[in-house]
Amino acid sequence: MIFNIPFIAVAALILIGLYAVIFKRNLIKMVIGITLIESGVNLFLITLGYREGSIAPIYTSSPGGIMALPVPQALTLTSIVIGVAVLALMLSLVIHIYRHYGTLDVRKIGGPEE
Amino acid sequence: MILEAIHIILPILIVAAAAFAVLTKDLIAAAIAVAAMSLLLSLEFYILQAPDVAIAEAGVGACLTTAILVIAIKATKRMEEEA
Amino acid sequence: MLEILIYILLGIGIFFNVLAGVGLLRFPDVYTRLHAGTKCTTFGSIFICGSVIILGLKMWYQGSTDGSVLAIHTVGALVAILLTNPTGAHAIARAAHKSGVEPVGAVVDSLRKKSTKKTVKKKTEVKE
Amino acid sequence: MMDFEYLVVLLALLFCVIMAMIRVIRGPTAPDRIVGLDTINTIVIVGMVVFGAAFNEVIYIDVAIVYALLSFISTLFIAKYLEGGDF
Amino acid sequence: MFTLEPLLETFQTGSGFWSPIIWIVAIIVAFLVAVILRGFGKKEYKEKTGQTQAFLSGNPEYEKEQMHIKGSNLYWGFTESLEWVFDALKKMHTGNVSDYALWFVIVVAILFIVLITGENLMGAI
Amino acid sequence: MNVADLIDLLLQHSPALIVAVPLLGAFITPLISRLNDKVRNVFVILTLGLTASLVFLLASDVFTGNIHTYIFGSQDLALPVVRILFEVDAMSAFMAIISVILSLVAVIYSWSFMKENTGLDKYYTLILLMTAGMLGMELTGDLFNFFVFLEITSISSAALVAFWTNKAKSVEAGFKYIVISTIGALFILFSIALFYGQYNALNMAMIASAMQYTFLDKIALVLLIAALAMKAGVVPMHMWLPDAYSKAPSSVTLILVGATQASLYGVFRVCFTIYGGAINLSSISIGWILVILGIITMLLGVAMAIIQTDFKRLIAFSAVAEIGYMLLGIGTGLVVMLNPEMTATGLAAMKGGIFHIMNDALDVGLLFLVAGAIYYATKETSLNKLGGLARNMKYTTVFFIIGLLAVSGMPPMNGFASKLLIYESTYQLNPILSIIAILSSIMLLAVFVKVFHSAFLGPALPKFENVKEVPKSMLIAMGTIATIIIIFGLFPEIIVNSIVEPAANALINYGDYVREVIPSFTGGV
Amino acid sequence: MSGMSKIVKTISSITFPLITIYGLYVIAHGHLTPGGGFQGGAIVASGCAMMLVSYGSIWIVSRVKEKNLSILESLGAVCFILLALLGLGFGAVFFNNFLVGTNSLFGVVPAAGSGLADINTGGVIPLMNFAVGLKVIAGLFGIVLVMAHASRTKGEKK
Amino acid sequence: MIAFIVTTIICFITYLLLTTGSGTMGLWSMEEFLFGFILSLIVGFVTGRIFVKEDFRMLNPVRWLTFIAYAIGPFFIGLAKANIDVAYRVITGKINPGIVKISPDLKTDLGITMLANSITLTPGTLSVDIDEDKNDLYIHWINVNEEALKGGSVDCKYICGNFDKWVRRIAE
Amino acid sequence: MSRRDIAAVLSFSIVAMFFIFGALMIHPFGAPDETGMDDNIITNAQTETGANNAVTSVVFDYRGFDTLGEATILFTAVAAVIMIFRRLNK
């Protein structure tokens, strides 16, 4: 009916993230790209677990119905935490790189060895 | 019907925010766009019947991610260099 | 009867929220946009939350405990909005002024001369 | 079971989000963008409340409270950055 | 029960074999040869006398630093003659993170074509 | 309760305890390091020792042919599998042994190697976490759990690579490593989600039994192979590896070798177990992809190694070349897996490849430890400045010779045994492969002769006159590995028969692995 | 003189206890309403981050030491893994929910399919929620604090 | 100590409001009371000194009642007027902005905060900055009244009506 | 346009093509094909774990080990960040 638009959005998010990682020169931009890939994967997991006309997988006193799948939600929780942890580590490394090189341009740091 | 319209509009907004986050040269603007994307992503999670994940994304994506990003930009510099 | 009230409140809320969006697009500078973006959304959300509260109270009256919870939690959300929104607006305005955004078409700006003096003072503080 | 009118409200709110999003993308300066973000924040909170009413689920309002309390913090961080000075 | 027998088995690998005994014997023999060769050395060798100085056709001895052949000088001829290969290889290693990610994307693209398109083609044939 | 019962109980719970003990140790380390440095070091070594003994206990049972499953949170296995379960077959146990040995040696080595640094409590915490991550990756039977442990491993190892934060290059290497491994891990998660969307399962055995090899499965296969191969350092996605290996402290590099091999284990697990049934369906063999990747890896790694002038970077490139041998061996096994005439060849190739995993870990690890020892003694890693060290560092020189002979596949050492298996079996498949493999092995020898000459031989340089032999703990660490190398080299038959062959069989007979969880499964040989 | 204006400071100190109690509510009701250890912990940590931004990191560092945060986090993690190990001791396997069905504290099983349940259910789940919550509060706040403090002492090293 | 008790009680009330409808004791169950009390003790212990600064003026219940009266009465009317005003300006686009300074002469932090937030939410005004020492507010005014500018400093009544008196009654 | 850019654009567009094909070929939105495992959890969660929230019962009971891993990751990240910003001289 709606041509799997959420799934296409997932693909678009992942591709935008990859684009940032490959084509952008700023280190923080690359990190942002990685968070975008992360968000895309999270959205994918949640979208997989959605059932049309379902309710959240929590028993409440309101009238029940079919429930959305709980496992992808649990996986996404784990994935979100992992995202924060990785983001913090990457950004602290970026801060250190900036202190050493004075720039964030990916072509100016590093370079070939010897 | 209306729910489907929402399911079409929200992903488009999310992708727009993401694209803006990547394309802009100003890193603070990128951080703002990531926060906005995270916010809308959380609304999308919420509408996809995952309130647990929406809370987690709210606490983490909208607040802590932005905080860490802004701190990192503060410690480095704001604008992307021109090629 | 109550439902009509709910609809009216919802209508007012939506009207102000849409107004906020339009104002955000139409106004010329940050400060005026803040007027639209903060005030109208806050006001609109009061009405929308109010309609939800009335719905909850109605449910409670009809004998569902859920209704009371719905009403009370919505009040909680409303209080949180009312506490944080103006503060956020103030923080943004202050940040905008400190980062050097001038109000467009200002008739008077009594902060400007003051603020230049202030920044000078600040610099000396940093040096110490 | 959901109420039709609340979903219409949600759609209208999404329309506001689109306008605020345009401001986030177009805004010439960073403060403009934060204004847009702040507006999106408030609208999303209201949207969550409305959605909770639409689905008749009390627990959903909790998410809105979280947002109302926390969205303000990211605004503060960016404002603090623009103000200048150390954290 | 520990027995020596599994230790002494030969290691069959289809067409070749491997025996620890042969190699132990070979090592011992090599060690003996080395000891014997060492024994041929002159008894009156003394350190830090004229005996230990190198004789370079009457030329003065170089500094010790210069006598030592450095790491990058070894196989100079080899690397020089294959310079085009090594140049290309060095060019590949840019030390740039974006390029690392790009190689990943390239490999994914190639594998997509090989595995998916190729397979469908093979199926069609 | 007598001792036999206790051991039985331990054996039953060992899959969980193997991961839980280092984790608990890691959580306690920050508390205990407030007391005393020495207490902390002893505590870490004891924790790893306990883990190692548990691994050996479990492995001794697994190698006799039992597959251990451990279900978390419940005792009975209900279908469909909703809980996480650990499934330990011979291959997992084999990898676990390698990882735990490497970690133990690295901790012993760093007692004196890292003495001068600050932040050591975090260092030991991260080493314990990394060990737990590797062990979890190798033992788990659940794909999402695999991803979680992969992330633990990569985050902790990236932090450890950047341990010397005052060096720009080492921070940069850490950043590269975390970026690359995060991208890889995210694509792995994406393919896990693809599996979940189709089969509604996360358990490897369940996915394997339901596998239909659809379009989405192919996408997942490509992403899994590419991402895991990138984490294992396969050319052309190897470039982070020399950076990370050469800029990390040597003790960390030793564990990093184990981490890359855990990713390689992931490749094999995906190809053999999850897609085990799909080999029949596919018309292009996945095995050939692995073989070609292996050949490229071998050649490029060794070619780059020749022109390096930095000691550790050179060893890192030779480690890349070594990874090629493993891929070649196992890929050959996968190619001929369905051909009933070549079963013996396939088995030999698999044996060679798997044996080479262990040999590579030991050889390259020993060389890195030697490089670390030289750095410790001289504060120098450039081959253009080193020279004449054999006079002052006798034991280190001996260890280096052992490592040199082993890594380049010279006869009395273990490298030769595994490489011989690979040469012979690939010759049956295609002679050219075997010739390339031999050629690159010869070039490896040349590379290390160069290192030996320029670092150890030559006149005694005046600036290295005061160089002393390294402290005892480093010598013990190097000596342990050297002894294992010599024993493996002299008696490979025992190792191959008792450890390697069960592991190879475990990979080939993937049906047993699946049947342990789903008894009604009919596929597999 | 770091931190933001007086208005922000006042509002922060008013909202901080509210955020904290709300986070603890989310943690405690993890098994009944959306939320749980991680989400509640993130909420409280965000509240702490709010204090950090409005009062400045110097003010925070003079009250909270990162070493103490690290120890707190270790304690949370140890509690969590010990709860899991208790499953091995009382029940039979690692991560066994050994409290459920015992009718003791937390051991009550709610009627199937209904939403009428108390905080008194869920077996070890609420306890694990608290352990994880403690860990997440200390961990996330520790990350933000360390990074913020490091960003201000720019150029101190070298 | 008083700070600790006050914070605990407020947190406990908040907790009870959040858990309405959980049981039979009134609206709550026994466990919720117990849990809420323990959690409030913890929060009170940790955040007491932050929540309540030196003065305990706000403990007087009369002030709370005044506050509620203020919030429902003049404040809400002001809010409504503000929004109709902004709506008018959004539609017509007529603005005449400027930044002015007012001296409301409030001493406590709470008072100035309340006033500033009220101003932000009411007719055409937005507090931009605050003088930390003298508690002067700088206000962005969307439609500057020319009359008000004639004197040196702008009088409060143009900006905030009688809010400052209410605030003084509540917070000082 | 350098050679790198050409290679990048080419491979990127191939990957993009396959991703979007994949998005179109996956099951229709909101109607998962197979739900055996999750239905099992939804039916049994309340009696087996005593928690009303099925997600929490998955997070802390059925897949509790993942949560341990997640907690470990956070611990690792904190340790790593503190280690990276440590003081270098004793």
PDB file of N, CA and C in Angstrom, chain F residues 234-262:
ATOM      1  N   VAL F 234      41.507  -8.643   5.850  1.00  0.00           N
ATOM      2  CA  VAL F 234      41.729  -9.253   4.546  1.00  0.00           C
ATOM      3  C   VAL F 234      41.910  -8.154   3.514  1.00  0.00           C
ATOM      4  N   VAL F 235      42.911  -8.304   2.646  1.00  0.00           N
ATOM      5  CA  VAL F 235      43.158  -7.328   1.584  1.00  0.00           C
ATOM      6  C   VAL F 235      41.951  -7.308   0.652  1.00  0.00           C
ATOM      7  N   PRO F 236      41.497  -6.180   0.169  1.00  0.00           N
ATOM      8  CA  PRO F 236      42.037  -4.833   0.311  1.00  0.00           C
ATOM      9  C   PRO F 236      41.430  -4.034   1.460  1.00  0.00           C
ATOM     10  N   MET F 237      40.943  -4.700   2.478  1.00  0.00           N
ATOM     11  CA  MET F 237      40.378  -3.938   3.592  1.00  0.00           C
ATOM     12  C   MET F 237      41.270  -4.065   4.820  1.00  0.00           C
ATOM     13  N   HIS F 238      42.563  -4.238   4.561  1.00  0.00           N
ATOM     14  CA  HIS F 238      43.477  -4.545   5.659  1.00  0.00           C
ATOM     15  C   HIS F 238      44.139  -3.319   6.231  1.00  0.00           C
ATOM     16  N   MET F 239      43.882  -2.133   5.639  1.00  0.00           N
ATOM     17  CA  MET F 239      44.816  -1.033   5.899  1.00  0.00           C
ATOM     18  C   MET F 239      44.796  -0.534   7.329  1.00  0.00           C
ATOM     19  N   TRP F 240      43.698  -0.756   8.040  1.00  0.00           N
ATOM     20  CA  TRP F 240      43.720  -0.330   9.437  1.00  0.00           C
ATOM     21  C   TRP F 240      44.668  -1.179  10.241  1.00  0.00           C
ATOM     22  N   LEU F 241      44.919  -2.405   9.746  1.00  0.00           N
ATOM     23  CA  LEU F 241      45.624  -3.385  10.574  1.00  0.00           C
ATOM     24  C   LEU F 241      47.067  -3.000  10.844  1.00  0.00           C
ATOM     25  N   PRO F 242      47.854  -2.635   9.824  1.00  0.00           N
ATOM     26  CA  PRO F 242      49.227  -2.224  10.142  1.00  0.00           C
ATOM     27  C   PRO F 242      49.271  -1.023  11.066  1.00  0.00           C
ATOM     28  N   ASP F 243      48.361  -0.064  10.846  1.00  0.00           N
ATOM     29  CA  ASP F 243      48.339   1.101  11.737  1.00  0.00           C
ATOM     30  C   ASP F 243      48.120   0.676  13.179  1.00  0.00           C
ATOM     31  N   ALA F 244      47.046  -0.108  13.357  1.00  0.00           N
ATOM     32  CA  ALA F 244      46.686  -0.456  14.730  1.00  0.00           C
ATOM     33  C   ALA F 244      47.745  -1.352  15.359  1.00  0.00           C
ATOM     34  N   TYR F 245      48.213  -2.342  14.603  1.00  0.00           N
ATOM     35  CA  TYR F 245      49.185  -3.265  15.185  1.00  0.00           C
ATOM     36  C   TYR F 245      50.462  -2.553  15.553  1.00  0.00           C
ATOM     37  N   SER F 246      50.903  -1.642  14.681  1.00  0.00           N
ATOM     38  CA  SER F 246      52.231  -1.093  14.941  1.00  0.00           C
ATOM     39  C   SER F 246      52.200   0.010  15.966  1.00  0.00           C
ATOM     40  N   LYS F 247      51.052   0.650  16.167  1.00  0.00           N
ATOM     41  CA  LYS F 247      51.046   1.765  17.105  1.00  0.00           C
ATOM     42  C   LYS F 247      50.574   1.363  18.502  1.00  0.00           C
ATOM     43  N   ALA F 248      50.038   0.172  18.639  1.00  0.00           N
ATOM     44  CA  ALA F 248      49.592  -0.253  19.959  1.00  0.00           C
ATOM     45  C   ALA F 248      50.778  -0.726  20.776  1.00  0.00           C
ATOM     46  N   PRO F 249      50.650  -0.733  22.111  1.00  0.00           N
ATOM     47  CA  PRO F 249      51.683  -1.388  22.917  1.00  0.00           C
ATOM     48  C   PRO F 249      51.751  -2.865  22.535  1.00  0.00           C
ATOM     49  N   SER F 250      52.947  -3.447  22.623  1.00  0.00           N
ATOM     50  CA  SER F 250      53.125  -4.801  22.079  1.00  0.00           C
ATOM     51  C   SER F 250      52.233  -5.821  22.746  1.00  0.00           C
ATOM     52  N   SER F 251      52.024  -5.650  24.054  1.00  0.00           N
ATOM     53  CA  SER F 251      51.187  -6.634  24.728  1.00  0.00           C
ATOM     54  C   SER F 251      49.770  -6.570  24.185  1.00  0.00           C
ATOM     55  N   VAL F 252      49.325  -5.358  23.823  1.00  0.00           N
ATOM     56  CA  VAL F 252      47.982  -5.217  23.261  1.00  0.00           C
ATOM     57  C   VAL F 252      47.942  -5.831  21.871  1.00  0.00           C
ATOM     58  N   THR F 253      49.024  -5.631  21.110  1.00  0.00           N
ATOM     59  CA  THR F 253      49.049  -6.203  19.763  1.00  0.00           C
ATOM     60  C   THR F 253      48.855  -7.706  19.806  1.00  0.00           C
ATOM     61  N   LEU F 254      49.447  -8.317  20.822  1.00  0.00           N
ATOM     62  CA  LEU F 254      49.324  -9.765  20.955  1.00  0.00           C
ATOM     63  C   LEU F 254      47.853 -10.157  21.062  1.00  0.00           C
ATOM     64  N   ILE F 255      47.076  -9.404  21.842  1.00  0.00           N
ATOM     65  CA  ILE F 255      45.657  -9.757  21.969  1.00  0.00           C
ATOM     66  C   ILE F 255      44.898  -9.363  20.718  1.00  0.00           C
ATOM     67  N   LEU F 256      45.352  -8.286  20.067  1.00  0.00           N
ATOM     68  CA  LEU F 256      44.692  -7.882  18.823  1.00  0.00           C
ATOM     69  C   LEU F 256      44.764  -8.993  17.793  1.00  0.00           C
ATOM     70  N   VAL F 257      45.889  -9.722  17.772  1.00  0.00           N
ATOM     71  CA  VAL F 257      45.996 -10.859  16.861  1.00  0.00           C
ATOM     72  C   VAL F 257      44.848 -11.824  17.148  1.00  0.00           C
ATOM     73  N   GLY F 258      44.610 -12.060  18.437  1.00  0.00           N
ATOM     74  CA  GLY F 258      43.500 -12.938  18.793  1.00  0.00           C
ATOM     75  C   GLY F 258      42.167 -12.361  18.359  1.00  0.00           C
ATOM     76  N   ALA F 259      42.016 -11.032  18.452  1.00  0.00           N
ATOM     77  CA  ALA F 259      40.731 -10.422  18.089  1.00  0.00           C
ATOM     78  C   ALA F 259      40.471 -10.560  16.601  1.00  0.00           C
ATOM     79  N   THR F 260      41.508 -10.329  15.779  1.00  0.00           N
ATOM     80  CA  THR F 260      41.300 -10.494  14.337  1.00  0.00           C
ATOM     81  C   THR F 260      40.930 -11.932  14.017  1.00  0.00           C
ATOM     82  N   GLN F 261      41.566 -12.867  14.742  1.00  0.00           N
ATOM     83  CA  GLN F 261      41.254 -14.257  14.426  1.00  0.00           C
ATOM     84  C   GLN F 261      39.867 -14.639  14.882  1.00  0.00           C
ATOM     85  N   ALA F 262      39.374 -13.963  15.926  1.00  0.00           N
ATOM     86  CA  ALA F 262      37.994 -14.222  16.316  1.00  0.00           C
ATOM     87  C   ALA F 262      37.053 -13.778  15.202  1.00  0.00           C
TER      88      ALA F 262
END
